Short mmCIF file of C-alpha atoms and ligand atoms in Angstrom, two decimals:
data_model
loop_
_atom_site.label_atom_id
_atom_site.label_comp_id
_atom_site.label_asym_id
_atom_site.label_seq_id
_atom_site.Cartn_x
_atom_site.Cartn_y
_atom_site.Cartn_z
CA MET L 8 -11.48 51.97 -22.42
CA LYS L 9 -10.05 48.73 -21.47
CA LYS L 10 -9.76 45.95 -24.16
CA PHE L 11 -9.90 42.37 -24.25
CA TYR L 12 -8.73 40.09 -27.09
CA LEU L 13 -9.26 36.35 -26.93
CA THR L 14 -9.06 33.54 -29.23
CA THR L 15 -9.97 29.82 -29.89
CA PRO L 16 -7.71 27.61 -31.98
CA ILE L 17 -8.44 27.50 -35.58
CA TYR L 18 -10.11 24.16 -36.20
CA TYR L 19 -8.93 21.82 -38.90
CA VAL L 20 -11.61 21.36 -41.51
CA ASN L 21 -11.07 17.53 -42.03
CA ASP L 22 -14.15 16.98 -39.80
CA GLU L 23 -17.32 18.61 -38.55
CA PRO L 24 -17.51 20.29 -35.17
CA HIS L 25 -17.59 18.03 -32.26
CA ILE L 26 -18.19 18.37 -28.61
CA GLY L 27 -14.34 19.11 -28.19
CA HIS L 28 -14.41 22.13 -30.46
CA THR L 29 -17.80 23.08 -29.07
CA TYR L 30 -16.21 23.08 -25.32
CA THR L 31 -13.15 25.34 -26.25
CA THR L 32 -15.53 27.91 -28.20
CA ILE L 33 -18.27 27.98 -25.43
CA LEU L 34 -15.57 28.77 -23.05
CA ALA L 35 -14.37 31.61 -25.18
CA ASP L 36 -17.90 32.86 -25.84
CA VAL L 37 -18.93 32.79 -22.20
CA LEU L 38 -15.66 34.84 -21.33
CA ALA L 39 -16.22 37.28 -24.33
CA ARG L 40 -19.68 38.01 -23.16
CA TYR L 41 -18.49 38.60 -19.65
CA TYR L 42 -15.79 40.95 -20.59
CA LYS L 43 -18.04 42.90 -23.06
CA LEU L 44 -20.75 43.14 -20.31
CA LEU L 45 -18.35 44.73 -18.02
CA GLY L 46 -17.62 47.46 -20.69
CA TYR L 47 -14.22 45.98 -22.28
CA ASP L 48 -13.68 46.62 -25.79
CA THR L 49 -13.73 42.84 -26.54
CA PHE L 50 -12.65 40.99 -29.69
CA PHE L 51 -13.25 37.34 -29.97
CA LEU L 52 -11.63 35.44 -32.81
CA THR L 53 -12.15 32.01 -33.94
CA GLY L 54 -11.86 30.39 -37.42
CA THR L 55 -10.58 27.50 -39.45
CA ASP L 56 -7.07 26.00 -40.16
CA GLU L 57 -7.31 24.86 -43.97
CA HIS L 58 -3.77 23.93 -45.22
CA GLY L 59 -1.52 21.23 -44.89
CA ALA L 60 -1.25 17.44 -45.73
CA LYS L 61 -4.40 16.16 -43.53
CA ILE L 62 -6.78 18.62 -45.26
CA TYR L 63 -5.35 17.91 -48.52
CA GLU L 64 -5.91 14.23 -48.16
CA ALA L 65 -9.43 14.63 -46.74
CA ALA L 66 -10.26 16.80 -49.87
CA LEU L 67 -8.78 13.86 -52.20
CA LYS L 68 -11.03 11.36 -50.26
CA ASN L 69 -13.95 13.55 -51.08
CA ASN L 70 -13.16 14.01 -54.67
CA MET L 71 -12.90 17.55 -54.20
CA ASP L 72 -10.26 20.30 -54.71
CA PRO L 73 -9.19 21.50 -51.55
CA LYS L 74 -10.71 25.03 -51.30
CA SER L 75 -14.15 23.92 -52.28
CA PHE L 76 -13.67 21.03 -49.83
CA CYS L 77 -12.69 23.54 -47.02
CA ASP L 78 -15.63 25.76 -47.98
CA THR L 79 -18.11 22.91 -47.36
CA ILE L 80 -16.70 22.38 -43.79
CA VAL L 81 -16.53 25.99 -43.06
CA ASP L 82 -20.05 26.35 -43.66
CA LYS L 83 -20.63 23.44 -40.83
CA PHE L 84 -18.56 25.31 -38.54
CA LYS L 85 -20.28 28.66 -38.86
CA SER L 86 -23.78 27.08 -38.56
CA ALA L 87 -22.91 25.22 -35.44
CA TRP L 88 -21.51 28.28 -33.83
CA GLN L 89 -24.54 30.01 -34.93
CA SER L 90 -27.02 27.72 -33.49
CA LEU L 91 -25.12 27.75 -30.32
CA GLU L 92 -25.21 31.68 -30.36
CA ILE L 93 -21.45 31.91 -30.52
CA ASN L 94 -21.01 35.86 -30.77
CA TYR L 95 -17.49 35.85 -32.27
CA SER L 96 -16.12 39.11 -33.37
CA ARG L 97 -14.44 37.53 -36.44
CA PHE L 98 -14.17 34.15 -38.28
CA ILE L 99 -10.53 33.83 -39.82
CA ARG L 100 -9.85 31.29 -42.48
CA THR L 101 -6.23 30.56 -43.33
CA THR L 102 -7.13 30.79 -47.00
CA ASP L 103 -8.23 34.44 -46.54
CA GLU L 104 -5.89 36.46 -48.77
CA HIS L 105 -4.76 38.88 -46.10
CA HIS L 106 -3.82 35.97 -43.69
CA GLU L 107 -1.57 34.43 -46.58
CA LYS L 108 0.05 37.84 -46.89
CA THR L 109 0.46 38.22 -43.00
CA VAL L 110 2.16 34.75 -42.88
CA GLN L 111 4.50 35.72 -45.75
CA LEU L 112 5.20 38.94 -44.07
CA ILE L 113 6.13 37.36 -40.59
CA LEU L 114 8.45 34.90 -42.49
CA LYS L 115 10.28 37.64 -44.23
CA LYS L 116 10.90 39.33 -40.70
CA ILE L 117 12.00 36.01 -39.20
CA TYR L 118 14.14 35.54 -42.30
CA GLU L 119 15.74 39.13 -42.12
CA GLN L 120 16.38 38.39 -38.36
CA GLY L 121 18.62 35.71 -39.44
CA ASP L 122 16.51 33.00 -37.87
CA ILE L 123 15.73 30.86 -40.54
CA TYR L 124 18.12 28.42 -42.53
CA LYS L 125 18.15 25.32 -45.08
CA ALA L 126 18.92 21.97 -43.98
CA ASN L 127 18.14 18.32 -44.73
CA TYR L 128 15.66 16.74 -42.25
CA GLU L 129 14.37 13.19 -41.81
CA GLY L 130 11.77 12.38 -39.26
CA LEU L 131 8.58 10.43 -38.34
CA TYR L 132 5.70 12.66 -39.28
CA CYS L 133 2.08 12.12 -38.07
CA ILE L 134 -0.26 13.60 -40.48
CA GLN L 135 -3.22 13.52 -37.97
CA CYS L 136 -1.17 15.71 -35.38
CA GLU L 137 0.74 17.56 -38.46
CA ARG L 138 3.99 17.25 -36.81
CA TYR L 139 7.26 15.13 -36.38
CA ILE L 140 6.93 12.85 -33.55
CA PRO L 141 10.22 12.58 -31.68
CA ASP L 142 11.42 8.94 -30.75
CA ASP L 143 10.79 9.27 -27.19
CA GLU L 144 7.12 10.00 -27.59
CA LEU L 145 6.36 7.01 -29.84
CA VAL L 146 4.40 4.15 -28.18
CA ASP L 147 5.09 0.84 -29.86
CA GLY L 148 6.25 2.86 -32.82
CA LEU L 149 2.87 4.70 -33.02
CA CYS L 150 1.80 8.24 -32.50
CA PRO L 151 0.73 8.45 -28.83
CA ASP L 152 -2.40 10.40 -29.71
CA HIS L 153 -3.69 8.75 -32.80
CA ASN L 154 -2.41 5.30 -32.65
CA ILE L 155 -1.22 5.38 -36.05
CA LYS L 156 2.30 4.66 -37.65
CA PRO L 157 3.96 8.14 -38.53
CA ILE L 158 5.41 8.30 -41.97
CA LEU L 159 8.97 8.54 -42.68
CA GLN L 160 9.81 12.08 -44.42
CA ARG L 161 13.18 13.03 -45.66
CA GLU L 162 13.18 16.72 -47.25
CA GLU L 163 15.44 19.74 -47.54
CA ASN L 164 13.33 22.17 -45.55
CA TYR L 165 13.74 25.73 -44.13
CA PHE L 166 14.27 25.66 -40.28
CA PHE L 167 13.54 28.16 -37.65
CA LYS L 168 15.95 28.87 -34.99
CA LEU L 169 13.78 27.87 -32.05
CA SER L 170 16.56 26.79 -29.86
CA LYS L 171 17.82 30.45 -29.81
CA TYR L 172 14.85 31.61 -28.01
CA LYS L 173 14.87 28.67 -25.43
CA GLU L 174 15.97 30.84 -22.46
CA VAL L 175 13.99 34.13 -23.40
CA VAL L 176 10.67 31.94 -23.42
CA TYR L 177 11.58 29.99 -20.51
CA ASN L 178 12.07 33.30 -18.65
CA LYS L 179 8.88 34.83 -19.87
CA ILE L 180 6.85 31.91 -18.51
CA LEU L 181 8.89 31.77 -15.13
CA SER L 182 8.21 35.30 -14.42
CA GLY L 183 4.61 35.12 -15.31
CA GLU L 184 5.13 37.68 -18.24
CA LEU L 185 3.47 34.76 -20.20
CA GLU L 186 0.89 33.25 -17.98
CA ILE L 187 -0.08 29.66 -18.53
CA PHE L 188 -3.17 28.08 -16.77
CA PRO L 189 -3.41 25.54 -15.19
CA GLU L 190 -0.35 25.36 -13.11
CA THR L 191 0.30 21.91 -13.67
CA ARG L 192 0.55 22.45 -17.67
CA ARG L 193 2.96 25.48 -16.98
CA ASN L 194 5.36 23.28 -14.98
CA GLU L 195 5.12 20.67 -17.66
CA ILE L 196 6.40 23.51 -20.37
CA LEU L 197 9.01 24.83 -17.82
CA GLY L 198 10.28 21.31 -17.37
CA LYS L 199 10.48 20.48 -21.21
CA LEU L 200 12.07 23.72 -21.84
CA GLN L 201 15.10 22.63 -19.60
CA LEU L 202 15.49 19.77 -22.08
CA LYS L 203 17.45 19.91 -25.24
CA LEU L 204 15.20 22.10 -27.65
CA GLU L 205 15.67 21.27 -31.45
CA ASP L 206 15.17 23.84 -34.16
CA ILE L 207 11.95 23.17 -36.04
CA SER L 208 11.05 22.65 -39.92
CA ILE L 209 8.90 25.54 -41.10
CA SER L 210 8.23 24.59 -44.86
CA ARG L 211 7.41 21.71 -46.90
CA LYS L 212 8.78 20.84 -50.25
CA HIS L 213 6.47 18.26 -51.66
CA LEU L 214 3.15 19.84 -50.50
CA LYS L 215 1.51 22.17 -52.77
CA TRP L 216 -1.59 22.95 -50.51
CA GLY L 217 -0.18 25.66 -48.32
CA ILE L 218 1.20 29.41 -48.56
CA PRO L 219 4.32 29.75 -50.60
CA VAL L 220 7.30 30.49 -48.73
CA PRO L 221 8.23 34.15 -49.58
CA PHE L 222 11.77 33.47 -50.33
CA ASP L 223 11.51 30.41 -52.00
CA GLN L 224 8.27 29.69 -54.39
CA GLN L 225 9.26 25.96 -54.42
CA GLN L 226 8.09 25.24 -50.82
CA THR L 227 5.15 25.89 -48.74
CA VAL L 228 4.85 27.18 -45.08
CA TYR L 229 4.35 24.45 -42.73
CA VAL L 230 0.75 24.26 -41.45
CA TRP L 231 1.41 24.97 -37.89
CA ILE L 232 3.45 28.17 -38.49
CA ASP L 233 0.69 29.28 -41.15
CA ALA L 234 -2.04 28.45 -38.38
CA LEU L 235 -0.33 30.44 -35.38
CA VAL L 236 -0.50 33.53 -37.49
CA ASN L 237 -3.96 33.80 -37.68
CA TYR L 238 -3.92 35.54 -34.21
CA LEU L 239 -2.25 38.62 -35.71
CA SER L 240 -4.09 38.44 -39.03
CA GLY L 241 -7.42 37.88 -37.33
CA ILE L 242 -6.90 41.46 -36.06
CA ASP L 243 -5.12 42.68 -39.20
CA PHE L 244 -2.03 43.55 -37.09
CA PHE L 245 -0.05 44.79 -40.04
CA ASN L 246 -2.77 46.58 -41.72
CA ILE L 247 -2.82 44.51 -44.65
CA SER L 248 -6.44 44.25 -45.58
CA LEU L 249 -7.50 48.01 -46.19
CA GLU L 250 -11.02 47.60 -46.00
CA THR L 251 -11.06 46.59 -42.23
CA LEU L 252 -10.97 48.95 -39.22
CA ASP L 253 -7.53 49.55 -37.53
CA MET L 254 -7.83 46.72 -34.92
CA LYS L 255 -4.30 46.79 -33.90
CA HIS L 256 -4.84 48.16 -30.35
CA PHE L 257 -6.04 44.57 -29.61
CA TRP L 258 -2.62 43.08 -29.58
CA PRO L 259 -1.17 41.80 -27.46
CA CYS L 260 -3.74 39.12 -26.91
CA ASP L 261 -5.14 38.68 -23.47
CA LEU L 262 -6.13 35.05 -23.70
CA HIS L 263 -5.50 32.07 -26.13
CA ILE L 264 -7.87 29.28 -25.02
CA ILE L 265 -6.76 25.92 -26.54
CA GLY L 266 -6.63 22.25 -25.59
CA LYS L 267 -3.83 20.62 -23.83
CA ASP L 268 -2.84 18.89 -26.99
CA ILE L 269 -1.53 22.01 -28.76
CA LEU L 270 0.08 23.69 -25.71
CA TRP L 271 3.58 23.27 -26.94
CA PHE L 272 2.82 25.15 -30.09
CA HIS L 273 1.24 28.11 -28.27
CA ALA L 274 3.55 28.35 -25.37
CA VAL L 275 6.93 27.62 -27.11
CA ILE L 276 7.01 27.98 -31.00
CA TRP L 277 4.36 30.80 -31.08
CA PRO L 278 6.23 33.10 -28.28
CA ALA L 279 9.74 32.35 -30.09
CA MET L 280 8.28 33.33 -33.36
CA LEU L 281 6.91 36.54 -32.12
CA LEU L 282 10.23 37.32 -30.52
CA SER L 283 12.14 36.99 -33.62
CA ALA L 284 9.70 39.05 -35.52
CA GLY L 285 9.62 41.87 -32.98
CA VAL L 286 6.19 41.48 -31.63
CA GLU L 287 5.06 41.55 -28.04
CA LEU L 288 3.83 38.16 -26.78
CA PRO L 289 0.54 37.25 -25.63
CA ARG L 290 -0.49 37.55 -21.81
CA LYS L 291 -2.09 34.21 -21.05
CA ILE L 292 -2.82 30.87 -22.30
CA LEU L 293 -5.66 28.56 -21.16
CA ALA L 294 -4.95 24.96 -21.69
CA HIS L 295 -7.89 22.97 -20.91
CA GLY L 296 -8.48 19.19 -20.56
CA PHE L 297 -9.97 16.65 -23.03
CA PHE L 298 -13.34 15.13 -22.97
CA THR L 299 -13.99 11.59 -23.00
CA VAL L 300 -17.51 10.22 -23.76
CA GLU L 301 -18.94 7.82 -21.33
CA GLY L 302 -15.42 6.86 -20.10
CA LYS L 303 -13.89 6.26 -23.46
CA LYS L 304 -11.69 8.58 -25.80
CA MET L 305 -13.99 10.01 -28.47
CA SER L 306 -13.15 8.65 -31.86
CA LYS L 307 -14.84 8.00 -35.32
CA THR L 308 -14.01 4.31 -35.15
CA LEU L 309 -15.72 4.00 -31.85
CA GLY L 310 -18.80 5.77 -33.04
CA ASN L 311 -19.02 7.82 -29.90
CA VAL L 312 -18.26 11.34 -31.38
CA ILE L 313 -20.98 13.91 -29.86
CA ARG L 314 -21.62 16.57 -32.10
CA PRO L 315 -23.50 20.00 -30.94
CA LYS L 316 -26.64 19.09 -32.89
CA GLU L 317 -27.26 16.19 -30.91
CA LEU L 318 -27.09 18.18 -27.55
CA LEU L 319 -29.22 21.15 -28.95
CA GLU L 320 -31.90 18.67 -29.71
CA ILE L 321 -31.88 17.26 -26.33
CA PHE L 322 -31.05 20.39 -24.13
CA GLY L 323 -31.75 23.49 -26.27
CA VAL L 324 -29.12 26.12 -26.66
CA ASP L 325 -29.05 27.54 -23.21
CA ALA L 326 -28.81 24.45 -21.03
CA THR L 327 -26.22 22.99 -23.67
CA ARG L 328 -23.97 25.82 -23.24
CA LEU L 329 -24.20 25.51 -19.39
CA LEU L 330 -23.88 21.81 -19.45
CA VAL L 331 -20.85 21.78 -21.69
CA LEU L 332 -19.03 24.71 -19.75
CA SER L 333 -19.51 22.84 -16.44
CA SER L 334 -18.95 19.14 -17.30
CA PHE L 335 -15.35 19.06 -15.73
CA PRO L 336 -12.95 21.29 -14.11
CA VAL L 337 -11.34 23.44 -16.92
CA GLY L 338 -7.78 22.14 -16.28
CA SER L 339 -8.46 18.69 -15.97
CA ASP L 340 -9.83 15.82 -18.40
CA GLY L 341 -13.30 14.83 -17.92
CA ASN L 342 -15.99 12.77 -18.85
CA PHE L 343 -19.07 13.80 -20.83
CA SER L 344 -22.36 11.71 -20.41
CA ILE L 345 -25.88 12.59 -21.81
CA ILE L 346 -27.20 10.77 -18.77
CA GLU L 347 -25.32 12.42 -16.20
CA SER L 348 -26.08 15.90 -18.16
CA LYS L 349 -29.78 14.92 -18.07
CA GLU L 350 -29.59 14.46 -14.44
CA LYS L 351 -27.91 17.75 -13.73
CA TYR L 352 -30.33 19.56 -15.99
CA ASN L 353 -33.33 18.27 -13.95
CA LYS L 354 -31.79 18.77 -10.80
CA GLU L 355 -30.21 22.10 -11.18
CA LEU L 356 -32.18 23.74 -13.89
CA ALA L 357 -35.46 22.29 -13.94
CA ASP L 358 -35.89 21.63 -10.03
CA ASN L 359 -33.78 24.46 -8.60
CA PHE L 360 -33.39 27.32 -10.85
CA GLY L 361 -36.59 26.78 -12.90
CA ASN L 362 -38.74 25.68 -9.80
CA LEU L 363 -37.70 28.85 -7.75
CA VAL L 364 -38.89 31.07 -10.96
CA SER L 365 -42.08 29.35 -11.54
CA ARG L 366 -43.09 28.96 -7.94
CA THR L 367 -42.55 32.68 -7.45
CA PHE L 368 -44.28 33.96 -10.17
CA ALA L 369 -47.23 31.61 -9.56
CA MET L 370 -47.57 33.04 -6.13
CA LEU L 371 -47.09 36.64 -7.47
CA SER L 372 -50.18 36.02 -9.91
CA LYS L 373 -52.27 33.80 -7.26
CA TYR L 374 -51.92 36.56 -4.29
CA PHE L 375 -51.28 39.69 -6.02
CA ASN L 376 -52.55 39.42 -9.66
CA ASN L 377 -48.89 40.08 -10.75
CA GLU L 378 -48.70 43.46 -8.96
CA ILE L 379 -46.73 44.42 -6.00
CA VAL L 380 -44.52 47.28 -4.73
CA PRO L 381 -41.32 45.51 -3.74
CA THR L 382 -39.87 46.16 -0.18
CA GLU L 383 -36.06 46.59 0.14
CA CYS L 384 -34.18 43.17 -0.15
CA SER L 385 -33.64 41.83 3.34
CA SER L 386 -30.24 41.80 4.91
CA GLU L 387 -30.18 38.16 4.69
CA MET L 388 -30.94 37.83 1.09
CA LYS L 389 -28.69 40.63 0.09
CA HIS L 390 -25.75 38.84 1.99
CA THR L 391 -26.39 35.74 0.10
CA ILE L 392 -26.59 37.66 -3.35
CA TYR L 393 -23.47 39.35 -2.37
CA GLU L 394 -21.50 36.06 -1.66
CA ALA L 395 -22.81 34.53 -4.88
CA VAL L 396 -21.41 37.57 -6.77
CA ASN L 397 -18.04 37.37 -5.14
CA SER L 398 -17.43 33.59 -5.93
CA TYR L 399 -18.89 34.18 -9.60
CA LYS L 400 -16.26 37.03 -10.03
CA SER L 401 -13.42 35.03 -8.61
CA PHE L 402 -14.40 32.10 -10.76
CA PHE L 403 -14.21 34.05 -13.85
CA ALA L 404 -10.90 35.81 -12.64
CA GLU L 405 -9.17 32.69 -11.99
CA LEU L 406 -10.59 30.82 -15.14
CA SER L 407 -12.43 28.24 -13.06
CA LEU L 408 -15.29 28.45 -15.50
CA ASP L 409 -16.98 25.21 -14.63
CA LYS L 410 -17.58 26.39 -11.20
CA ILE L 411 -19.62 29.57 -12.45
CA PRO L 412 -23.18 27.87 -12.63
CA ASP L 413 -22.73 26.48 -9.14
CA ALA L 414 -22.11 29.71 -7.66
CA ILE L 415 -25.30 30.75 -9.13
CA PHE L 416 -27.16 27.28 -8.26
CA SER L 417 -26.11 27.58 -4.62
CA LEU L 418 -28.00 31.15 -4.71
CA THR L 419 -31.17 29.74 -6.08
CA SER L 420 -31.03 26.69 -3.86
CA TYR L 421 -30.90 28.96 -0.98
CA ALA L 422 -33.95 30.75 -2.09
CA ASN L 423 -35.96 27.51 -2.45
CA LYS L 424 -34.86 26.62 1.23
CA TYR L 425 -36.10 30.18 2.17
CA VAL L 426 -39.51 29.47 0.60
CA GLN L 427 -39.81 26.37 2.80
CA MET L 428 -38.69 28.03 5.80
CA LYS L 429 -41.04 31.11 5.16
CA SER L 430 -44.14 29.06 4.10
CA PRO L 431 -45.60 31.92 2.21
CA TRP L 432 -48.91 29.71 1.57
CA ILE L 433 -49.56 29.89 5.54
CA VAL L 434 -48.63 33.74 5.70
CA ALA L 435 -51.27 34.24 2.86
CA LYS L 436 -53.74 32.21 4.39
CA GLU L 437 -53.44 34.17 7.72
CA LYS L 438 -53.45 37.44 5.51
CA ARG L 439 -50.22 38.93 6.85
CA LYS L 440 -49.93 40.83 3.65
CA ASP L 441 -46.85 42.91 4.25
CA GLU L 442 -44.80 39.86 5.08
CA LEU L 443 -45.86 37.84 2.17
CA ILE L 444 -44.77 41.20 0.06
CA SER L 445 -41.45 40.98 1.81
CA ILE L 446 -40.93 37.22 1.17
CA LEU L 447 -42.01 37.66 -2.48
CA SER L 448 -39.70 40.85 -2.81
CA ASP L 449 -36.82 38.91 -1.57
CA LEU L 450 -37.54 36.10 -4.08
CA LEU L 451 -37.71 38.36 -6.75
CA TYR L 452 -34.37 40.15 -6.03
CA CYS L 453 -32.79 36.60 -5.94
CA ILE L 454 -34.36 35.61 -9.28
CA LYS L 455 -33.04 38.85 -10.90
CA ALA L 456 -29.68 38.58 -9.73
CA SER L 457 -29.43 34.89 -10.68
CA ALA L 458 -30.95 35.74 -14.19
CA LEU L 459 -28.40 38.35 -14.63
CA LEU L 460 -25.43 36.30 -13.57
CA PHE L 461 -26.55 33.54 -16.06
CA TYR L 462 -26.32 36.24 -18.74
CA PRO L 463 -23.13 35.25 -20.35
CA ILE L 464 -23.91 31.57 -20.32
CA MET L 465 -27.66 31.37 -20.83
CA PRO L 466 -28.31 34.73 -22.65
CA ASN L 467 -32.07 33.58 -23.90
CA VAL L 468 -32.98 32.63 -20.33
CA THR L 469 -31.94 35.72 -18.81
CA LYS L 470 -33.86 37.58 -21.58
CA LYS L 471 -37.03 35.85 -20.91
CA ILE L 472 -36.88 36.60 -17.14
CA VAL L 473 -35.91 40.08 -17.44
CA GLU L 474 -38.96 40.51 -19.76
CA SER L 475 -41.30 39.21 -16.85
CA PHE L 476 -39.85 42.14 -14.97
CA ASN L 477 -40.60 44.54 -17.79
CA GLU L 478 -36.97 45.58 -17.70
CA THR L 479 -35.37 44.55 -21.07
CA GLU L 480 -33.68 47.68 -21.77
CA TYR L 481 -31.81 47.50 -18.47
CA THR L 482 -30.18 44.35 -18.58
CA GLU L 483 -26.73 45.34 -19.50
CA PHE L 484 -26.75 48.38 -17.22
CA ASP L 485 -28.00 46.06 -14.19
CA TYR L 486 -25.35 43.28 -14.89
CA LYS L 487 -22.68 45.66 -14.52
CA LYS L 488 -24.28 47.45 -11.52
CA LEU L 489 -24.65 44.03 -10.00
CA LEU L 490 -20.95 42.96 -10.43
CA GLU L 491 -19.50 46.24 -9.72
CA GLU L 492 -21.59 47.30 -6.75
CA LYS L 493 -23.42 44.26 -5.85
CA THR L 494 -26.42 46.00 -5.89
CA ILE L 495 -29.82 45.01 -7.52
CA THR L 496 -33.06 47.21 -8.31
CA ILE L 497 -36.59 46.17 -9.39
CA ARG L 498 -38.03 49.24 -10.97
CA ASN L 499 -41.42 48.10 -11.93
CA HIS L 500 -44.56 47.06 -10.11
CA LYS L 501 -46.18 44.92 -12.77
CA PHE L 502 -44.79 41.48 -13.64
CA LYS L 503 -45.54 39.13 -16.51
CA PRO L 504 -46.02 35.49 -15.90
CA VAL L 505 -42.89 33.27 -17.08
CA ASP L 506 -43.52 30.29 -19.28
CA ILE L 507 -41.80 27.24 -17.89
CA LEU L 508 -38.09 27.54 -18.41
CA PHE L 509 -36.72 24.07 -18.32
CA LYS L 510 -39.13 21.21 -18.95
CA LYS L 511 -38.23 17.88 -17.08
CA LEU L 512 -36.28 15.46 -19.39
CA LYS L 513 -36.67 11.71 -19.25
N1 MSP H 6 -5.74 23.33 -36.34
C1 MSP H 6 -4.99 23.17 -35.02
C2 MSP H 6 -5.01 24.46 -34.11
C3 MSP H 6 -4.33 25.62 -34.73
S1 MSP H 6 -4.56 27.14 -33.73
C4 MSP H 6 -3.24 27.91 -34.15
C5 MSP H 6 -5.98 22.08 -34.35
N2 MSP H 6 -7.15 21.92 -34.63
S2 MSP H 6 -8.32 21.06 -34.08
O1 MSP H 6 -9.30 20.81 -35.03
O2 MSP H 6 -7.58 19.51 -34.10
O3 MSP H 6 -8.73 21.46 -32.85
C6 MSP H 6 -7.89 21.42 -31.69
C7 MSP H 6 -8.75 21.84 -30.52
O4 MSP H 6 -10.09 21.37 -30.37
C8 MSP H 6 -8.01 21.44 -29.12
O5 MSP H 6 -6.95 22.09 -29.04
C9 MSP H 6 -9.14 21.75 -28.36
O6 MSP H 6 -9.19 23.08 -28.22
C10 MSP H 6 -10.48 21.08 -28.98
N3 MSP H 6 -10.53 19.78 -28.99
C11 MSP H 6 -10.40 18.73 -29.86
N4 MSP H 6 -10.72 17.58 -29.37
C12 MSP H 6 -11.12 17.65 -28.12
C13 MSP H 6 -11.50 16.89 -27.01
N5 MSP H 6 -11.82 15.56 -27.09
N6 MSP H 6 -11.71 17.33 -25.78
C14 MSP H 6 -11.74 18.98 -25.67
N7 MSP H 6 -11.26 19.65 -26.62
C15 MSP H 6 -10.66 18.99 -27.77
O7 MSP H 6 -5.35 21.56 -33.56
#
């Protein structure tokens, strides 16, 4: 059985989930559902990043001990993912005991490999980024991402010989053994790797909120080193937690989905750590772009942070998933606007797809009392469905996930035009019954194909439509068949009316 292991970043628990976290997680969920439907043994890991100075300070501010503080935010992430119907396989927390042990084990391996040494370090540290900012990245002395002044830190730390792995990592990326999507980001990394690469500090002396360094209890592991290891502890790579099943076979990871802000950690530091520890590298990294909201950078100070709850209240689960997924091309930055999303919802979900479903079922009820024996699908309609399936599959394969809904909407908009062209109401008036049946059959094939194609994105909508075909038990089977053989069957002759799927929004 083929396997597919994919991950999201583990999110910092200094803040509740917002649309940025939601975006990454929806991309991952849609892909996970897709591979699962195609029969892959799929493992989808998400979770939370709970150590480090940033979380420690946030806990202090809230007058709580760090662990209890983390627990409260973790609940918020979990309930957000539940309300968005995110079907992750596991939620990992960096405070999980077996994760802490895995981090220590990896560090020991790297240490034994001779890749860790002690040295003094002085640098400007941005707590929000949880990293030292090199001088050439500062903008007017401020962190370019957070606009705050980094703090001067001077400590004796442990260092990882990142520089030693520079060439190997470069070659793995160049050869495509480690793929980075999109191309522009891959080239950025390759370019940066041609410059001087410094070793990195991997421990903190004065921070207690972290995992103790296994060979020096006076220091804690740097939060990023701790966090990256979650991709191994999430599948219990070293079989540390005995109560879990053996999940090691999921490695190497097939896809790390991350935002562009953390690509360096994933494309350079993480592979170097794995090379040093003797573990195979992940296969692919997707670094997506960043959301701006109504044209502005999202920030608490500007008060324009969009939370998933707000979207769910306006659009409901299925439409939220679709709108967030398709708001802009995966590789670029883009804007999220509630107004534009409402327009898109009305245009594509209510007036295009929703309208096709309701007008077809209305005719089925009016002319045939919800019962017909469908004829074969016309070659014209078959061809259009076939084309939609082809583009759908290639958008998944090339990770152009934002384009997937459009592949389906073009099919449903074709069907709406087909209704106009064939004018079934005239055919009905003139009592050309066979012709009417074949028109309605074509529409039903198209609706069923579209409903199935929407399954990874809008699972509830798919279920509702399939119920009206009285075929719920075949959904998974039919999905696979449609994708692999491009065939679509309608088994029953009796149909159930469908409630309005998407009420128009003002
Ligand atoms: N904890 C680290 C990741 C460790 S992974 C081993 C971290 N956490 S985070 O909470 O800051 O989340 C970062 C991720 O959230 C980004 O990489 C991105 O996936 C997502 N986003 C956060 N803000 C975003 C936008 N404004 N737009 C799109 N996604 C963004 O970094």
